[in-house]
Amino acid sequence: MSIDLHRAPPWRFDTPEARRALFRWWLRDPLHGLQDWLPHQAFRLLPTSVTSAVGARLGARQVAGRPGPSATARETLRLLRPDIGEAEAERLVRAHWIHLGRTFAEFSVLHRLWREGRIEVAGREHLDAAIASGRPLVVAGIHVGSWEALHVGLGALGIRFSGIYQRLPNRFRMRIADSARLRSQRINGPGVPLAPTLGAVFEAHRLLESREAALLTYVDEFVGGRVHAPLLGRPLRVEGNIARAVRLASQTGAAVLPCYALRLGEEARFRLTFLPEVPVGTPDRGRMGIKADIAALDAAIEGVVRAHPEQWFMLHAFRADR
C-alpha cells in the first residue's frame, strides 16, 4: 500500500504499516518538525554570519553522528579524487558536513543574502547571450554549494523561473522550507513552484514554449535510491531530470545553462556561476542523439562536482552500483 506522506492516514490499526503511518503522522513528524522549527526561528534573529557559524558547529557533529553516510562519502571521494590520501579524504568529509550544516542553517536568512551583498555572479555573459537569443531557458542546477542561494540569485537577477520541487517527507519541514523561500521571493523576485505531479512536466513544457518562465531543474537529483548525474563511470540511462531537461530543451528550442552557487570560504558568501550553454539537438535526432546530448550535459556538471566534492550535496548519497 502506498501512503501519501502529506495526507493524514486513515484511523486503522489492522496492519503494522497502518499503525506506523498513524505514529508517524501524529507523533514522530510533529516532534521532528518542532525540533527544526525552534532553531529556524532562533536563527532568524541572529546575524547572517552567526547563523552560518552555528550551522557549521552543528554540521561538524555529523562526522561521527552519521557513520554510514560518512563512509559512503569516503567511497564517493575515491571516485572523484582517486589521487588523494586518507588524511585529505577525512578533511573533505568533515568539510562536507560542515558545509551542509551551514547550508541548512542559512535557510533562515535566505532573504538577506542578496541584500547583504553575499552573492556574486560569474559567467553572466552566458546568461545574457541565452536571453538575447530570444529562446526559452533551461537552468540545469547542480547541488554544489548552496542550491538555495542559486534560487535567490536567479530571482534577484530578474529571471522569472519555474521549478518542479521535491516534497520533503515531513510536512512540517516542508512548511519551514516553503516559508523561507517565500520570504526570499518577496524580496528578491518570485519563482513559479511546480508541484511534483504527473502534469508538472507538461506545465513546464507550456511555460517554456510560452516564454512565461525559465525552467530550473536539478540534474543531479536523488530519487529512488539513485543519484542520476553525473554518471561517474556508470552506464548512461535516458531517465531522471537530466534526460527530461534535454528532451524539454529539444522540444522547445531552449538554451541549457548549467548553474551552481559555490560557497566562498568558511562563511555565507557565494559565487553564482553560469557555465557555457550545452547545445541540444532537434527532436528528430533519434535516441543516439538524445544520449549524446545527455552525455554532454553530464560531462559539464561532472567537472564541477569533481572540482568541489566537499560542497556536493550528494557526496554522502551517491552509489556507484545504482
XYZ file of C-alpha atoms in Angstrom:
322
model
C 0.000 0.000 0.000
C 1.373 3.424 -0.976
C 0.985 6.141 1.651
C 0.859 9.860 0.895
C 3.184 11.407 3.484
C 1.394 14.765 3.183
C -2.107 13.463 3.851
C -3.448 12.228 7.187
C -3.666 8.426 7.189
C -6.977 6.710 7.996
C -7.616 5.584 11.559
C -6.740 1.943 11.055
C -4.825 -0.412 13.321
C -5.201 -3.694 11.435
C -1.724 -3.768 9.840
C 1.761 -2.790 11.035
C 2.030 -0.337 8.131
C -1.215 1.410 9.132
C -0.054 1.693 12.742
C 3.322 3.072 11.701
C 1.631 5.660 9.482
C -0.504 6.910 12.384
C 2.523 7.033 14.680
C 4.481 8.981 12.090
C 1.696 11.467 11.333
C 0.559 12.223 14.874
C 3.763 11.864 16.905
C 7.071 11.449 15.089
C 6.626 14.097 12.370
C 5.337 16.829 14.734
C 8.223 16.203 17.145
C 10.811 16.310 14.352
C 9.117 19.390 12.934
C 9.282 21.144 16.307
C 12.977 20.275 16.611
C 13.559 22.060 13.301
C 11.112 24.939 13.809
C 12.620 26.189 17.081
C 16.198 26.670 15.789
C 14.846 28.000 12.480
C 13.040 30.781 14.302
C 16.042 31.449 16.537
C 18.397 31.694 13.557
C 16.162 34.357 12.006
C 17.001 36.637 14.939
C 20.768 36.244 14.556
C 23.161 37.995 12.168
C 23.746 36.002 8.991
C 27.389 35.258 9.840
C 26.442 33.939 13.287
C 23.677 31.739 11.886
C 26.134 30.244 9.390
C 28.755 29.666 12.101
C 26.269 27.883 14.361
C 25.250 25.719 11.412
C 28.904 24.808 10.905
C 29.185 23.646 14.530
C 26.049 21.535 14.153
C 27.287 20.086 10.873
C 30.641 19.084 12.377
C 28.811 16.753 14.738
C 27.558 14.707 11.788
C 31.017 13.305 11.017
C 30.744 10.868 13.929
C 26.957 11.018 14.239
C 26.305 9.584 10.756
C 28.915 6.854 10.225
C 27.039 5.189 7.351
C 26.657 8.295 5.168
C 30.210 9.376 6.063
C 31.509 6.008 4.836
C 29.543 6.488 1.595
C 31.070 9.959 1.228
C 34.563 8.443 1.522
C 33.733 5.886 -1.185
C 32.453 8.633 -3.480
C 35.612 10.639 -2.869
C 37.678 7.683 -4.121
C 35.815 8.036 -7.433
C 36.031 11.808 -7.598
C 39.566 12.241 -6.234
C 41.449 8.937 -6.594
C 44.770 10.754 -6.101
C 44.176 11.983 -2.536
C 45.298 10.257 0.649
C 43.335 9.242 3.725
C 44.062 12.449 5.631
C 42.794 14.624 2.803
C 39.718 12.414 2.366
C 38.888 12.826 6.055
C 39.326 16.590 5.777
C 36.936 16.705 2.826
C 34.320 14.529 4.570
C 34.417 16.835 7.584
C 34.216 19.896 5.308
C 31.212 18.298 3.577
C 29.168 18.001 6.768
C 30.189 21.462 7.952
C 29.084 22.919 4.613
C 25.707 21.155 4.834
C 25.246 22.361 8.406
C 25.805 25.921 7.243
C 23.502 25.482 4.249
C 20.538 24.242 6.266
C 21.003 26.886 8.968
C 21.130 29.563 6.250
C 17.583 28.639 5.212
C 16.538 31.062 7.946
C 18.355 34.008 6.355
C 17.872 33.402 2.619
C 16.033 36.684 2.233
C 19.142 38.603 3.388
C 21.809 37.040 1.190
C 21.484 39.261 -1.889
C 20.664 42.406 0.075
C 23.812 41.948 2.188
C 25.990 41.501 -0.900
C 26.744 37.858 -0.182
C 26.184 36.571 -3.728
C 28.427 37.495 -6.636
C 27.812 36.412 -10.236
C 30.192 34.756 -12.703
C 29.506 33.734 -16.283
C 26.871 36.427 -16.662
C 27.768 36.662 -20.358
C 26.414 33.129 -20.909
C 23.105 34.057 -19.312
C 22.893 37.332 -21.243
C 23.599 35.565 -24.542
C 20.869 32.994 -23.908
C 18.353 35.709 -23.032
C 19.353 37.841 -26.039
C 18.744 34.876 -28.345
C 15.028 35.052 -27.518
C 14.875 31.327 -26.805
C 13.402 29.707 -23.702
C 15.876 28.936 -20.925
C 16.545 25.718 -19.018
C 18.791 26.238 -15.993
C 20.449 22.913 -15.193
C 21.037 23.349 -11.481
C 23.783 21.453 -9.645
C 23.673 20.757 -5.891
C 27.192 22.142 -5.452
C 27.401 24.949 -2.929
C 24.033 26.372 -1.852
C 21.116 25.485 -4.086
C 19.024 27.966 -2.128
C 21.486 30.779 -2.887
C 21.047 29.781 -6.537
C 17.304 30.427 -6.212
C 17.947 33.776 -4.545
C 20.399 34.829 -7.234
C 18.118 33.926 -10.130
C 15.278 35.928 -8.630
C 17.499 38.909 -7.851
C 18.777 38.918 -11.455
C 15.194 39.229 -12.657
C 14.932 35.690 -14.022
C 11.377 34.500 -13.595
C 11.774 30.753 -13.247
C 9.757 27.666 -12.524
C 10.985 24.572 -10.766
C 9.472 21.161 -10.037
C 10.208 20.903 -6.332
C 10.663 17.691 -4.404
C 8.419 17.243 -1.397
C 10.137 16.598 1.917
C 8.803 13.518 3.738
C 7.973 15.565 6.849
C 5.156 18.067 6.228
C 6.419 20.409 8.947
C 9.893 20.579 7.427
C 8.246 21.246 4.072
C 6.396 24.216 5.584
C 9.651 25.613 7.008
C 11.316 25.358 3.592
C 8.297 26.902 1.840
C 8.113 29.835 4.263
C 11.850 30.546 3.958
C 11.645 30.526 0.161
C 8.548 32.717 0.201
C 10.311 35.360 2.330
C 13.165 35.372 -0.150
C 10.845 35.610 -3.170
C 9.074 38.640 -1.712
C 12.393 40.483 -1.615
C 14.431 39.010 -4.463
C 11.808 38.127 -7.063
C 9.256 35.365 -7.463
C 9.738 31.856 -8.694
C 6.954 29.657 -10.018
C 6.948 26.434 -7.994
C 5.505 23.396 -9.742
C 4.142 20.604 -7.582
C 5.675 17.179 -8.348
C 2.576 15.809 -10.061
C 2.083 13.834 -13.263
C 1.205 17.055 -15.066
C 4.264 19.014 -13.905
C 6.374 18.184 -16.968
C 3.550 19.263 -19.293
C 3.222 22.543 -17.378
C 6.983 23.058 -17.582
C 6.762 22.493 -21.364
C 3.980 25.072 -21.597
C 5.932 27.654 -19.579
C 8.977 27.218 -21.799
C 7.075 27.389 -25.073
C 5.199 30.499 -23.965
C 8.439 32.116 -22.665
C 6.490 32.740 -19.460
C 9.306 31.460 -17.276
C 12.644 29.702 -17.390
C 12.805 26.163 -16.078
C 15.130 25.363 -13.179
C 15.746 21.638 -12.806
C 18.417 19.956 -10.704
C 20.067 17.370 -12.902
C 21.933 15.632 -10.052
C 18.776 14.780 -8.095
C 18.472 11.797 -5.725
C 15.345 9.736 -6.404
C 14.571 6.104 -5.651
C 17.978 5.481 -4.120
C 19.845 6.729 -7.216
C 21.743 9.923 -7.961
C 21.079 10.288 -11.682
C 24.025 12.510 -12.579
C 26.902 12.760 -13.012
C 27.444 9.217 -14.220
C 30.988 8.794 -12.860
C 31.591 5.661 -14.892
C 28.080 4.198 -14.740
C 26.125 3.298 -17.891
C 24.075 6.157 -19.306
C 20.318 5.914 -18.785
C 17.705 8.011 -20.530
C 15.918 8.883 -17.296
C 15.902 11.394 -14.479
C 15.941 15.177 -14.567
C 18.966 15.300 -16.849
C 17.065 13.401 -19.551
C 13.924 15.498 -19.020
C 15.956 18.710 -19.298
C 17.437 17.588 -22.617
C 14.079 16.492 -24.021
C 12.293 19.687 -22.965
C 15.081 21.804 -24.432
C 14.935 19.842 -27.673
C 11.163 20.156 -27.960
C 11.067 23.893 -27.189
C 14.384 25.093 -28.634
C 15.547 26.197 -25.178
C 19.107 27.054 -24.244
C 20.541 24.798 -21.498
C 22.836 26.530 -18.984
C 24.408 24.563 -16.113
C 24.444 26.680 -12.960
C 25.564 26.429 -9.326
C 26.217 28.720 -6.333
C 29.600 27.823 -4.832
C 30.353 28.698 -1.219
C 33.339 31.038 -0.931
C 35.435 30.355 2.127
C 34.084 29.462 5.547
C 31.070 31.755 5.639
C 27.783 32.649 3.976
C 29.216 34.017 0.737
C 28.602 32.529 -2.688
C 29.504 32.787 -6.358
C 26.551 32.120 -8.652
C 28.138 30.699 -11.795
C 26.550 30.205 -15.209
C 28.513 27.784 -17.383
C 28.513 27.972 -21.206
C 25.422 26.698 -22.978
C 25.303 22.958 -23.649
C 23.945 22.566 -27.215
C 20.944 20.278 -27.628
C 19.780 18.851 -30.952
C 16.367 18.831 -32.592
C 13.642 16.288 -31.747
C 14.332 14.249 -34.900
C 17.885 13.309 -33.883
C 16.872 9.879 -32.537
C 17.771 8.011 -29.367
C 21.516 8.099 -30.012
C 21.317 11.864 -30.427
C 19.464 12.197 -27.117
C 22.131 10.088 -25.416
C 24.881 12.248 -26.893
C 23.189 15.404 -25.568
C 22.730 13.860 -22.111
C 26.396 12.822 -22.095
C 27.463 16.372 -22.978
C 25.420 17.865 -20.155
C 26.659 15.154 -17.792
C 30.271 15.998 -18.644
C 29.672 19.682 -17.900
C 28.332 19.007 -14.407
C 30.877 16.281 -13.658
C 33.681 18.814 -13.897
C 32.006 20.987 -11.248
C 31.400 18.052 -8.896
C 34.988 16.801 -9.207
C 36.354 20.280 -8.528
C 34.272 20.800 -5.368
C 33.324 17.382 -3.923
C 33.025 18.614 -0.337
C 30.285 21.032 -1.411
C 28.293 18.445 -3.372
C 25.079 17.639 -1.515
C 25.008 14.117 -2.971
C 28.511 13.144 -1.819
C 27.104 11.005 1.007
C 24.226 9.602 -1.115
C 25.935 8.603 -4.376
C 26.215 4.860 -5.062
C 28.298 3.615 -7.978
C 26.225 0.413 -8.195
C 22.922 2.217 -8.864
